[in-house]
Coordinates of C-alpha atoms in Angstrom, one line a residue:
Chain A
M1 CA 17.0 -21.5 -43.8
T2 CA 15.4 -18.3 -44.2
P3 CA 16.7 -16.8 -47.2
I4 CA 19.2 -13.7 -46.7
I5 CA 17.9 -10.5 -48.3
P6 CA 20.5 -10.5 -51.5
T7 CA 19.7 -13.8 -52.3
A8 CA 16.2 -13.7 -52.1
N9 CA 16.0 -10.6 -54.6
N10 CA 18.4 -9.8 -56.4
P11 CA 21.9 -10.5 -55.4
A12 CA 23.6 -7.6 -57.0
S13 CA 21.8 -5.1 -56.8
A14 CA 23.5 -1.7 -58.4
T15 CA 23.5 0.0 -55.1
K16 CA 25.6 -2.9 -53.3
L17 CA 28.6 -3.4 -56.4
R18 CA 29.1 0.2 -55.9
F19 CA 28.7 0.5 -51.9
A20 CA 31.6 -2.0 -52.5
R21 CA 33.9 0.1 -54.5
R22 CA 33.5 3.0 -53.0
F23 CA 34.4 1.2 -49.9
L24 CA 37.2 -0.3 -51.1
R25 CA 38.2 2.7 -52.4
S26 CA 38.2 4.5 -49.0
L27 CA 39.6 1.7 -47.1
S28 CA 42.6 1.6 -49.6
K29 CA 43.3 5.1 -49.1
M30 CA 42.5 5.1 -45.4
S31 CA 45.0 2.5 -45.4
K32 CA 47.4 4.1 -47.1
T33 CA 46.7 7.7 -45.2
R34 CA 46.9 6.2 -42.0
P35 CA 49.2 3.6 -40.9
S36 CA 48.6 0.8 -39.0
C37 CA 49.3 1.0 -35.7
P38 CA 48.7 -1.7 -33.0
S39 CA 47.9 0.5 -30.2
S40 CA 44.2 -0.2 -29.2
I41 CA 43.5 4.0 -29.1
C42 CA 45.0 3.6 -33.0
V43 CA 42.4 0.6 -33.9
K44 CA 39.1 2.4 -32.3
K45 CA 40.3 5.4 -34.2
R46 CA 40.3 3.5 -37.2
S47 CA 37.3 1.5 -37.0
E48 CA 35.2 4.1 -36.3
G49 CA 36.3 6.0 -39.2
L50 CA 36.0 2.8 -41.0
K51 CA 32.5 2.9 -39.7
M52 CA 31.5 5.8 -40.8
A53 CA 32.9 6.0 -44.0
A54 CA 30.5 2.6 -44.6
Y55 CA 27.7 4.5 -44.2
W56 CA 28.7 7.7 -46.2
C57 CA 29.9 5.1 -48.9
M58 CA 26.3 3.1 -48.6
A59 CA 24.3 6.8 -48.1
R60 CA 26.5 8.0 -51.3
S61 CA 25.5 4.9 -53.3
V62 CA 22.3 5.3 -52.7
G63 CA 22.0 9.0 -54.0
S64 CA 19.5 11.0 -52.9
R65 CA 16.4 8.9 -53.6
R66 CA 15.9 8.5 -50.3
A67 CA 15.3 10.7 -47.3
W68 CA 17.3 8.4 -44.7
S69 CA 20.5 8.4 -47.7
R70 CA 20.4 12.6 -47.6
A71 CA 20.0 12.7 -43.9
I72 CA 23.7 10.5 -43.4
L73 CA 25.3 12.7 -46.5
M74 CA 24.2 16.0 -44.2
K75 CA 25.1 14.9 -41.1
L76 CA 28.3 14.0 -42.7
S77 CA 28.9 16.6 -44.6
R78 CA 28.4 19.0 -41.3
G79 CA 30.4 17.4 -40.3
R80 CA 33.2 17.7 -43.1
Q81 CA 33.1 21.2 -42.7
Q82 CA 33.5 21.5 -39.4
H83 CA 36.4 19.3 -39.5
P84 CA 38.8 19.8 -43.4
H85 CA 40.3 17.1 -42.3
H86 CA 38.6 14.3 -44.3
H87 CA 40.0 11.5 -43.4
N88 CA 39.3 12.4 -39.2
F89 CA 35.7 10.4 -38.8
S90 CA 35.9 10.0 -35.3
M91 CA 35.7 13.7 -34.4
K92 CA 33.2 14.1 -36.3
R93 CA 31.4 11.9 -34.0
K94 CA 32.0 13.1 -31.4
I95 CA 30.5 16.6 -33.0
R96 CA 27.5 15.3 -34.1
R97 CA 26.7 12.7 -32.7
P98 CA 24.0 10.7 -34.7
T99 CA 21.9 8.7 -32.4
W100 CA 21.6 6.1 -35.1
L101 CA 25.2 6.0 -35.5
G102 CA 25.8 3.9 -31.9
K103 CA 23.4 5.4 -28.4
T104 CA 24.5 4.6 -25.5
K105 CA 24.2 0.7 -24.1
K106 CA 22.5 2.4 -21.0
K107 CA 19.8 3.8 -23.1
Q108 CA 19.3 0.4 -25.2
K109 CA 18.6 -1.4 -22.2
K110 CA 16.9 1.5 -20.7
K111 CA 14.9 1.7 -23.5
R112 CA 13.7 -2.3 -24.4
N113 CA 13.0 -2.7 -20.5
I114 CA 10.3 0.3 -21.2
T115 CA 9.2 -1.4 -24.1
C116 CA 9.4 -5.1 -22.3
S117 CA 7.6 -3.7 -19.4
S118 CA 4.8 -2.1 -21.4
S119 CA 4.1 -5.1 -24.3
S120 CA 3.2 -7.1 -20.9
Y121 CA 0.6 -5.2 -19.4
D122 CA -2.5 -6.0 -21.2
D123 CA -4.5 -3.0 -20.0
E124 CA -1.6 0.1 -21.8
D125 CA -2.9 1.4 -24.2
E126 CA -1.8 -0.1 -27.5
E127 CA -0.9 3.4 -29.0
E128 CA 1.4 4.5 -25.9
I129 CA 2.8 1.1 -27.2
M130 CA 3.4 2.1 -30.4
K131 CA 4.3 5.7 -30.0
R132 CA 7.0 4.7 -28.3
Q133 CA 8.5 2.3 -30.5
T134 CA 7.9 4.2 -33.3
E135 CA 10.1 6.5 -31.0
K136 CA 12.9 4.6 -30.8
L137 CA 12.0 3.3 -34.9
R138 CA 12.8 6.7 -35.7
E139 CA 16.2 7.2 -33.5
V140 CA 17.6 4.1 -35.1
V141 CA 16.8 5.3 -39.0
P142 CA 18.8 8.2 -40.2
G143 CA 16.5 11.4 -40.7
G144 CA 13.4 9.4 -39.1
K145 CA 12.4 12.4 -36.9
L146 CA 11.7 14.2 -39.8
M147 CA 9.2 11.7 -41.3
D148 CA 5.4 10.4 -40.7
I149 CA 4.7 6.6 -40.1
C150 CA 3.9 5.3 -43.4
S151 CA 7.3 6.6 -45.4
L152 CA 8.6 6.3 -41.5
L153 CA 8.0 2.6 -42.1
E154 CA 8.8 2.9 -46.1
E155 CA 12.5 4.2 -45.7
T156 CA 13.0 1.9 -42.9
A157 CA 12.3 -1.2 -44.7
H158 CA 15.0 0.4 -47.6
F159 CA 17.6 0.4 -45.2
V160 CA 17.3 -2.3 -44.0
T161 CA 18.0 -3.5 -47.5
C162 CA 20.9 -1.4 -47.8
L163 CA 22.2 -1.9 -43.8
A164 CA 22.3 -5.8 -45.5
D165 CA 23.9 -4.9 -48.4
Q166 CA 26.0 -3.3 -46.3
V167 CA 27.1 -5.5 -43.7
H168 CA 27.4 -8.5 -46.2
V169 CA 30.0 -6.9 -48.5
M170 CA 32.0 -5.5 -45.7
Q171 CA 32.0 -9.3 -44.5
T172 CA 32.7 -10.7 -47.7
I173 CA 35.7 -7.8 -47.4
A174 CA 36.9 -8.7 -43.7
H175 CA 36.7 -12.3 -45.1
R176 CA 38.8 -11.9 -47.5
Y177 CA 41.5 -10.5 -45.3
S178 CA 41.0 -12.9 -42.7
Chain B
M1 CA -33.0 12.0 -52.1
G2 CA -29.3 11.9 -52.6
G3 CA -29.7 13.6 -55.9
H4 CA -31.1 16.8 -54.6
E5 CA -27.8 15.7 -51.9
N6 CA -26.5 15.9 -54.7
A7 CA -27.2 18.9 -56.5
M8 CA -26.1 21.1 -53.5
G9 CA -23.0 19.3 -52.5
F10 CA -21.9 20.1 -56.1
Q11 CA -23.4 23.4 -56.3
H12 CA -21.3 24.0 -52.6
G13 CA -18.5 22.4 -54.5
Q14 CA -18.0 24.8 -57.8
E15 CA -18.0 27.6 -55.0
T16 CA -15.9 26.5 -53.2
I17 CA -13.9 25.4 -56.7
V18 CA -13.5 29.0 -57.5
N19 CA -12.7 29.6 -53.8
C20 CA -10.0 26.9 -54.5
T21 CA -8.5 28.2 -57.6
S22 CA -8.6 31.9 -57.0
S23 CA -6.2 31.3 -54.1
G24 CA -4.0 29.8 -56.6
L25 CA -3.6 25.4 -56.9
S26 CA -1.3 25.2 -53.9
T27 CA -0.5 21.0 -53.4
N28 CA -1.3 21.9 -50.0
V29 CA -4.8 22.7 -50.2
S30 CA -5.6 19.8 -52.3
E31 CA -4.0 18.1 -49.9
I32 CA -6.0 18.0 -47.3
A33 CA -9.1 18.8 -50.0
I34 CA -8.2 15.1 -51.3
S35 CA -7.1 13.7 -47.7
S36 CA -10.5 14.9 -46.1
V37 CA -12.9 14.0 -48.7
S38 CA -11.0 11.1 -50.8
M39 CA -10.7 8.3 -47.3
A40 CA -14.3 8.1 -47.5
K41 CA -15.6 7.5 -50.8
P42 CA -13.0 4.6 -52.3
H43 CA -14.0 1.7 -50.8
V44 CA -17.4 3.3 -51.3
V45 CA -17.6 3.4 -55.5
T46 CA -16.3 0.5 -56.0
N47 CA -19.6 -1.2 -54.8
P48 CA -22.4 0.5 -57.2
F49 CA -19.6 -1.5 -59.5
L50 CA -19.2 -4.7 -57.9
G51 CA -22.7 -4.6 -58.8
S52 CA -24.1 -4.6 -55.0
S53 CA -27.2 -3.6 -54.2
S54 CA -26.2 0.0 -53.9
S55 CA -24.8 0.2 -57.2
S56 CA -28.9 1.2 -58.3
T57 CA -28.7 4.2 -56.1
W58 CA -25.4 5.4 -56.9
D59 CA -26.4 5.8 -60.3
P60 CA -29.3 8.6 -60.0
L61 CA -26.2 10.2 -58.5
V62 CA -23.7 10.3 -61.3
S63 CA -26.2 11.2 -63.9
L64 CA -27.1 14.0 -61.4
S65 CA -23.7 14.4 -60.7
Q66 CA -22.9 15.1 -64.3
T67 CA -25.5 17.6 -64.5
Q68 CA -23.7 19.3 -62.0
T69 CA -20.5 19.0 -63.8
F70 CA -21.2 20.6 -66.6
G71 CA -22.8 23.4 -64.9
G72 CA -20.1 23.9 -62.4
S73 CA -17.8 23.6 -65.5
S74 CA -18.5 26.4 -67.1
M75 CA -17.0 27.9 -64.2
V76 CA -14.1 27.1 -64.6
S77 CA -12.1 28.9 -66.9
P78 CA -8.9 27.1 -68.6
S79 CA -6.3 29.1 -67.2
E80 CA -7.0 26.6 -63.9
F81 CA -5.3 24.4 -64.8
G82 CA -1.4 25.5 -63.9
S83 CA -0.6 22.9 -61.2
S84 CA -1.5 19.4 -61.8
S85 CA -2.0 18.4 -58.0
Y86 CA -4.4 20.4 -58.0
P87 CA -7.0 19.4 -60.6
L88 CA -6.0 16.2 -59.3
V89 CA -7.3 16.7 -55.5
L90 CA -10.5 18.0 -57.9
E91 CA -11.0 14.9 -59.7
N92 CA -10.1 12.9 -56.9
Q93 CA -13.4 14.1 -54.7
G94 CA -15.3 14.3 -57.7
M95 CA -19.1 12.7 -56.6
S96 CA -19.6 12.8 -52.7
S97 CA -20.9 15.6 -50.9
T98 CA -18.0 17.2 -49.8
S99 CA -16.3 17.1 -52.5
H100 CA -17.1 19.4 -53.9
H101 CA -13.9 19.9 -57.0
L102 CA -14.3 16.7 -58.3
V103 CA -17.3 18.4 -59.8
Q104 CA -15.3 20.6 -60.9
Y105 CA -12.4 19.1 -61.6
V106 CA -13.8 16.7 -63.9
S107 CA -15.5 20.2 -65.9
E108 CA -11.6 21.3 -65.7
S109 CA -10.0 18.0 -66.7
N110 CA -12.8 19.0 -70.5
F111 CA -11.2 22.0 -70.9
A112 CA -7.8 20.8 -69.7
V113 CA -7.7 18.4 -72.6
P114 CA -8.0 21.0 -75.3
S115 CA -6.2 23.5 -74.1
Y116 CA -3.4 22.2 -71.2
A117 CA -2.3 19.1 -70.9
S118 CA -2.9 18.6 -67.4
G119 CA -2.3 14.9 -66.5
S120 CA -5.0 14.9 -64.6
F121 CA -7.3 14.8 -67.3
S122 CA -5.0 12.9 -69.0
E123 CA -5.3 10.0 -65.9
M124 CA -9.1 10.3 -66.5
V125 CA -9.0 9.6 -69.8
G126 CA -5.9 7.0 -69.8
S127 CA -8.5 5.5 -66.7
F128 CA -11.0 4.6 -69.4
P129 CA -8.8 2.9 -73.0
Q130 CA -11.7 1.3 -74.1
H131 CA -12.8 4.6 -74.9
G132 CA -10.9 5.5 -78.1
G133 CA -9.5 9.1 -78.1
C134 CA -9.5 9.6 -75.1
S135 CA -7.0 7.0 -73.9
D136 CA -5.1 8.8 -76.4
L137 CA -5.5 11.7 -75.1
A138 CA -4.7 10.2 -72.0
N139 CA -1.5 9.3 -73.1
T140 CA -0.7 12.1 -74.8
R141 CA -0.8 14.3 -72.1
Y142 CA 1.0 12.8 -69.6
G143 CA 3.2 15.4 -69.8
P144 CA 5.9 17.0 -67.6
S145 CA 2.3 19.1 -66.3
Y146 CA 2.2 16.3 -63.8
N147 CA 5.2 17.5 -62.1
Q148 CA 3.9 19.9 -59.4
N149 CA 1.6 17.4 -58.2
E150 CA 3.7 16.4 -55.2
E151 CA 1.7 15.4 -52.2
A152 CA -1.7 16.0 -53.5
A153 CA -0.9 13.3 -56.3
M154 CA 0.5 11.2 -54.3
K155 CA -2.4 10.3 -52.2
R156 CA -4.2 10.6 -55.8
V157 CA -1.8 8.2 -57.4
S158 CA -2.9 5.3 -55.9
L159 CA -6.3 5.4 -57.1
N160 CA -4.5 5.3 -60.2
G161 CA -4.9 1.3 -60.9
S162 CA -4.3 -0.3 -64.0
Q163 CA -2.3 2.2 -65.9
S164 CA 0.2 2.8 -63.3
Q165 CA 0.9 -0.2 -62.0
P166 CA 3.9 -1.6 -64.2
E167 CA 5.2 2.1 -64.0
D168 CA 5.6 2.7 -60.4
P169 CA 6.1 -0.5 -59.3
T170 CA 7.9 1.3 -56.0
P171 CA 6.6 3.0 -53.1
Q172 CA 8.1 5.8 -54.1
E173 CA 5.5 8.7 -53.8
G174 CA 6.1 11.6 -56.6
D175 CA 9.2 10.2 -57.2
T176 CA 7.7 9.0 -61.2
G177 CA 7.3 10.9 -63.6
S178 CA 4.5 12.3 -64.3
A179 CA 2.2 9.4 -66.5
P180 CA 2.5 7.4 -63.3
N181 CA 1.0 10.4 -61.4
A182 CA -1.6 10.9 -63.9
S183 CA -2.4 7.6 -64.8
R184 CA -2.2 6.3 -60.6
R185 CA -4.7 9.3 -60.2
K186 CA -7.2 8.3 -62.1
R187 CA -7.0 3.9 -62.2
G188 CA -7.1 4.0 -58.8
L189 CA -8.8 0.3 -58.2
D190 CA -5.9 -1.4 -60.5
Q191 CA -2.9 0.0 -58.4
N192 CA -0.4 -1.3 -57.2
P193 CA -1.9 -3.9 -54.2
T194 CA 1.6 -3.1 -52.4
F195 CA 2.0 0.1 -52.7
N196 CA -1.2 1.8 -52.5
P197 CA -4.4 -0.3 -50.8
N198 CA -5.7 1.8 -49.8
K199 CA -4.6 5.2 -51.7
N200 CA -6.2 3.0 -54.2
A201 CA -9.6 3.1 -52.3
E202 CA -9.6 6.0 -52.0
G203 CA -8.9 6.4 -55.9
E204 CA -12.0 4.6 -56.7
P205 CA -15.1 6.5 -55.5
M206 CA -13.6 9.5 -56.5
K207 CA -12.9 8.6 -59.8
D208 CA -15.5 7.2 -60.4
S209 CA -18.0 9.5 -59.6
S210 CA -15.4 12.5 -61.1
G211 CA -15.4 10.2 -64.7
K212 CA -18.5 10.1 -65.2
S213 CA -19.7 14.0 -64.4
S214 CA -16.4 14.4 -67.3
D215 CA -17.7 13.2 -70.3
G216 CA -21.0 12.0 -69.7
A217 CA -22.0 8.6 -71.3
K218 CA -18.2 7.7 -72.6
E219 CA -16.5 8.2 -69.8
Q220 CA -19.2 6.4 -67.1
D221 CA -19.1 3.6 -69.1
E222 CA -15.1 3.2 -69.3
K223 CA -15.6 4.3 -65.4
K224 CA -17.4 1.1 -65.2
Q225 CA -15.6 -0.8 -67.2
K226 CA -12.5 0.1 -65.7
V227 CA -13.7 -0.6 -62.1
E228 CA -15.1 -4.1 -62.8
Q229 CA -11.7 -4.3 -64.7
N230 CA -9.5 -2.7 -61.1
N231 CA -12.8 -5.1 -59.1
T232 CA -10.7 -8.1 -60.0
S233 CA -7.4 -6.5 -58.4
A234 CA -9.1 -4.7 -55.9
D235 CA -11.3 -7.6 -53.8
L236 CA -9.8 -6.1 -50.7
R237 CA -10.5 -3.2 -51.2
G238 CA -13.8 -4.0 -52.7
K239 CA -14.3 -6.0 -49.6
Q240 CA -13.9 -2.9 -47.7
S241 CA -16.2 -1.0 -49.2
S242 CA -19.0 -3.4 -49.4
K243 CA -18.7 -3.7 -46.1
Q244 CA -18.8 0.3 -45.4
V245 CA -21.1 0.2 -48.7
K246 CA -23.4 -2.6 -46.4
D247 CA -23.4 -0.5 -43.2
N248 CA -24.2 2.8 -44.5
S249 CA -27.0 1.2 -46.1
Q250 CA -28.4 -0.8 -42.8
S251 CA -27.5 2.5 -40.5
G252 CA -28.7 5.3 -43.2
E253 CA -31.9 6.3 -44.1
A254 CA -32.9 6.3 -47.2
P255 CA -31.1 9.6 -48.8
K256 CA -28.2 8.2 -47.6
E257 CA -27.9 5.2 -49.4
N258 CA -27.4 7.1 -52.4
F259 CA -24.2 8.1 -50.9
I260 CA -22.9 5.0 -49.9
H261 CA -20.2 5.7 -52.0
V262 CA -19.9 9.3 -52.2
R263 CA -21.2 9.4 -48.3
A264 CA -18.4 8.4 -46.4
R265 CA -16.4 11.8 -48.2
R266 CA -19.1 14.1 -48.0
G267 CA -22.1 13.1 -44.9
Q268 CA -20.6 12.9 -41.6
A269 CA -17.3 13.8 -40.7
T270 CA -16.6 10.9 -38.6
N271 CA -16.8 8.9 -40.9
S272 CA -14.8 11.5 -43.5
H273 CA -12.8 10.7 -39.8
S274 CA -12.3 6.8 -39.6
L275 CA -12.2 6.3 -43.2
A276 CA -9.4 8.1 -43.6
E277 CA -8.0 6.3 -40.6
R278 CA -8.5 3.4 -42.3
V279 CA -6.9 4.0 -44.9
R280 CA -4.1 4.9 -43.9
R281 CA -4.1 2.3 -41.1
E282 CA -4.2 0.1 -44.8
K283 CA -1.0 1.8 -45.6
I284 CA 0.8 1.5 -42.9
S285 CA -0.7 -2.4 -42.2
E286 CA 1.6 -2.6 -46.5
R287 CA 4.8 -1.0 -45.0
M288 CA 4.7 -3.2 -42.4
R289 CA 4.0 -6.7 -44.0
L290 CA 7.1 -4.7 -46.6
L291 CA 9.2 -5.2 -43.4
Q292 CA 8.2 -8.3 -42.2
E293 CA 9.3 -9.9 -45.4
L294 CA 13.0 -8.1 -45.0
V295 CA 13.3 -9.4 -41.4
P296 CA 14.6 -12.7 -41.1
G297 CA 12.4 -14.7 -38.8
C298 CA 9.3 -12.5 -38.9
N299 CA 6.9 -14.6 -40.3
K300 CA 4.5 -16.0 -37.4
I301 CA 4.4 -13.1 -35.8
T302 CA 1.5 -11.0 -35.8
G303 CA 0.9 -7.5 -34.3
K304 CA 2.2 -3.7 -34.5
A305 CA 4.3 -3.9 -31.4
V306 CA 6.0 -7.4 -31.4
M307 CA 7.0 -6.2 -35.0
L308 CA 8.0 -2.8 -34.6
D309 CA 10.6 -4.6 -31.5
E310 CA 11.9 -7.1 -34.0
I311 CA 12.1 -4.6 -36.8
I312 CA 14.2 -2.1 -34.2
N313 CA 16.6 -4.6 -33.2
Y314 CA 16.7 -5.9 -36.5
V315 CA 18.4 -2.5 -37.3
Q316 CA 20.6 -2.6 -34.4
S317 CA 21.7 -5.8 -34.3
L318 CA 22.7 -4.9 -38.3
Q319 CA 24.6 -1.7 -37.0
Q320 CA 26.6 -3.6 -34.7
Q321 CA 27.5 -5.8 -36.9
V322 CA 28.8 -3.3 -39.1
E323 CA 30.5 -1.9 -36.2
F324 CA 31.9 -4.9 -35.5
L325 CA 33.2 -5.6 -38.7
S326 CA 34.7 -2.2 -39.1
M327 CA 36.4 -2.9 -36.2
K328 CA 37.4 -6.3 -37.9
L329 CA 39.0 -4.3 -40.9
A330 CA 40.8 -1.5 -39.1
T331 CA 43.4 -4.7 -38.0
V332 CA 44.0 -5.1 -41.1
N333 CA 46.0 -4.3 -44.1
P334 CA 44.9 -4.3 -47.5
E335 CA 47.7 -5.0 -49.3
L336 CA 46.1 -5.7 -52.9
N337 CA 43.6 -3.6 -53.6
F338 CA 42.4 -3.3 -56.9
D339 CA 42.1 -7.2 -57.6
V340 CA 40.1 -7.6 -54.4
E341 CA 38.3 -5.8 -55.6
R342 CA 37.2 -8.1 -58.6
I343 CA 37.0 -11.3 -56.5
L344 CA 35.3 -9.6 -54.4
S345 CA 32.6 -8.6 -56.3
K346 CA 32.3 -11.7 -57.7
D347 CA 31.7 -12.8 -53.8
I348 CA 29.6 -10.5 -53.9
L349 CA 27.6 -12.2 -56.5
Q350 CA 27.0 -15.4 -55.7
S351 CA 26.4 -13.9 -52.1
R352 CA 28.3 -16.9 -50.3
I353 CA 28.6 -14.8 -47.3
A354 CA 25.4 -14.0 -46.8
N355 CA 24.3 -16.6 -45.5
G356 CA 26.5 -16.3 -42.7
T357 CA 26.3 -12.6 -42.0
I358 CA 22.3 -12.5 -41.9
G359 CA 21.9 -16.0 -41.1
G360 CA 23.7 -15.1 -37.6
Y361 CA 20.2 -13.1 -36.6
G362 CA 17.9 -15.9 -37.0
M363 CA 19.2 -18.9 -37.1
N364 CA 20.8 -21.3 -34.8
S365 CA 24.3 -21.1 -36.7
S366 CA 23.9 -25.5 -37.6
H367 CA 25.4 -24.6 -40.7
P368 CA 29.2 -25.6 -40.5
F369 CA 29.5 -23.0 -43.3
P370 CA 27.9 -20.4 -41.2
S371 CA 30.1 -20.8 -38.2
G372 CA 33.2 -20.6 -40.5
S373 CA 31.7 -17.2 -41.9
F374 CA 31.5 -16.0 -38.0
Q375 CA 34.6 -16.9 -37.4
G376 CA 36.0 -14.4 -40.1
T377 CA 33.9 -11.7 -39.4
L378 CA 34.3 -11.9 -35.6
P379 CA 37.2 -9.1 -34.4
G380 CA 40.1 -10.7 -33.7
P381 CA 42.1 -8.2 -31.7
G382 CA 39.0 -6.4 -31.0
V383 CA 36.9 -9.3 -29.5
P384 CA 38.0 -8.2 -26.1
N385 CA 36.4 -4.6 -26.6
T386 CA 33.6 -5.4 -28.2
S387 CA 32.7 -8.4 -25.8
P388 CA 31.2 -5.2 -23.8
L389 CA 28.7 -5.2 -26.3
F390 CA 27.5 -8.4 -26.9
P391 CA 25.9 -9.0 -23.5
P392 CA 23.2 -5.6 -23.5
L393 CA 22.2 -7.2 -26.7
P394 CA 18.8 -7.2 -28.0
Q395 CA 16.2 -10.0 -25.8
S396 CA 14.2 -11.7 -27.6
V397 CA 15.6 -13.0 -31.3
L398 CA 18.4 -11.7 -31.6
E399 CA 20.1 -12.7 -28.6
H400 CA 20.2 -16.4 -28.0
E401 CA 21.9 -16.2 -32.1
F402 CA 24.6 -13.5 -30.9
Q403 CA 24.8 -15.6 -27.9
N404 CA 25.5 -18.5 -30.4
L405 CA 27.5 -16.2 -32.2
Y406 CA 29.8 -15.0 -29.9
G407 CA 30.3 -18.4 -28.0
M408 CA 31.3 -19.6 -31.2
G409 CA 33.3 -16.9 -32.2
Y410 CA 35.7 -16.2 -29.6
D411 CA 36.9 -20.1 -29.3
S412 CA 38.1 -19.0 -32.9
S413 CA 39.1 -15.6 -32.5
T414 CA 41.8 -16.1 -30.2
A415 CA 43.1 -18.7 -32.5
L416 CA 43.1 -16.0 -35.1
D417 CA 45.2 -14.0 -32.9
N418 CA 47.2 -16.4 -32.3
A419 CA 48.3 -16.2 -36.0
G420 CA 48.5 -12.7 -36.6
P421 CA 47.2 -11.1 -39.0
S422 CA 49.8 -11.8 -41.4
G423 CA 48.8 -15.2 -40.7
R424 CA 46.0 -14.3 -42.2
L425 CA 46.5 -13.1 -45.1
K426 CA 48.6 -15.7 -45.9
T427 CA 46.1 -18.9 -45.4
E428 CA 44.0 -16.4 -47.4
L429 CA 46.1 -16.1 -50.1

């Protein structure tokens, strides 16, 4: 099997542990402040809030070292300023709608189709394909619209590592509680 | 021939340097100057040190530059050494035609040593550790003056090869302290291969030219040795530069041959642009290689377009996984958090579930263990909600895997649903 990222690199990176601790803390906070109701709407809200919390915890763990973490923190802090209820993550999402947190599926479909069709054409200019893909990448990676391609790729690499760590931690937690 | 051109170039350079210094040592200016000039140099300069035929032509240039530099140095006052980034720019540009600044810089750096602890000079000196005193100076000059390097230094930073390598392993330009920047600026050749192969290429020729002009024979020897040392590590760059040199020598006339290393910098604008582009492309390809290692299953993929596609798909899949997991966690009641934290940290350390997590993207879920983890990760009550998310999932590699995941997990998730959240907790505990 291909080596997984955590095992390939340092399996217990400091960022990962920091994120794990922060996330657990916010998890317990959320569960205490908002009693879990079985209704689907409540679950949806909670899951959205949890998602925001996860990204925020990861960004905080990374700190200001990376452009993407700074972008996340800025976006979330802006949302918090508008809505002082810190646990109301779903509201923040509606206000700001950061593209990297979840585009609509239709959008994704469209973009993917475009990419596929363009790649099938040999005569299509490579540059155009690259431009489209870099545009996509910019939308996916937080803070990517302000960077040139070089730094965008760099940020993407770090973002991918942190995302993988985040997913791993969340899976561990979910596995624990399942 | 080349010497005359160099002389003229240096004279022009002096003027420009004076103008630049008067306008203020702005990093932007230096950036632009460096980027435009440095591009051509790096590949070419390494050649003479590599012992190619062009080296013979390069030496007279060096001597010429030296004379010019010394002449130009008088024009620069030590007070101009305010920003470290600017000297960097000058230094990098050095010998080549367009890099007037380099000549000036070399002279400036000389001033800097006694008066101002500019990183640029220290870098220069540092790059030649074999020659005693200079290296000491270089080490001492790694002061806070380098914090201003910013962007301008960045490009040059890559140039500094050997010494900066241990200091700045990560491609964080500008984040590192002054020392790595300084060392990187001058080294050029021995730069981190992963970080800035292109930058190193740029820096090499400039470094070489500037070094020689600055301190004369001593630095020349240092640079040569440095270049030779760097050459071993900068094979790729050397090849590129040699190729370029050969092309230049073949296409150019006699005076152009002298400029093999420097020619790209000053000669034709198109050349410098193409060189800059090449450096940029190398940078991008380097980063793409990094990403290729990160994204599972992308070892065989060649080509930027497909690679980018895979990267985008992978990032989106990770984000969707986060969404699924958050939905799953939303349904769970975390009762024992504090103890679990410790246990979780252990799990995280062992990365037990890691195989299932990201393996879900790239593997066929043939393992029994990952399948178990998949079952765990799929949200129970959230399955009907999340199911619509599955179909639009990426087409290429991801789709297949996620279909497996979905198919696998759905049965188990229904079973879990029957058990209920409390049941899950009980089984877990």
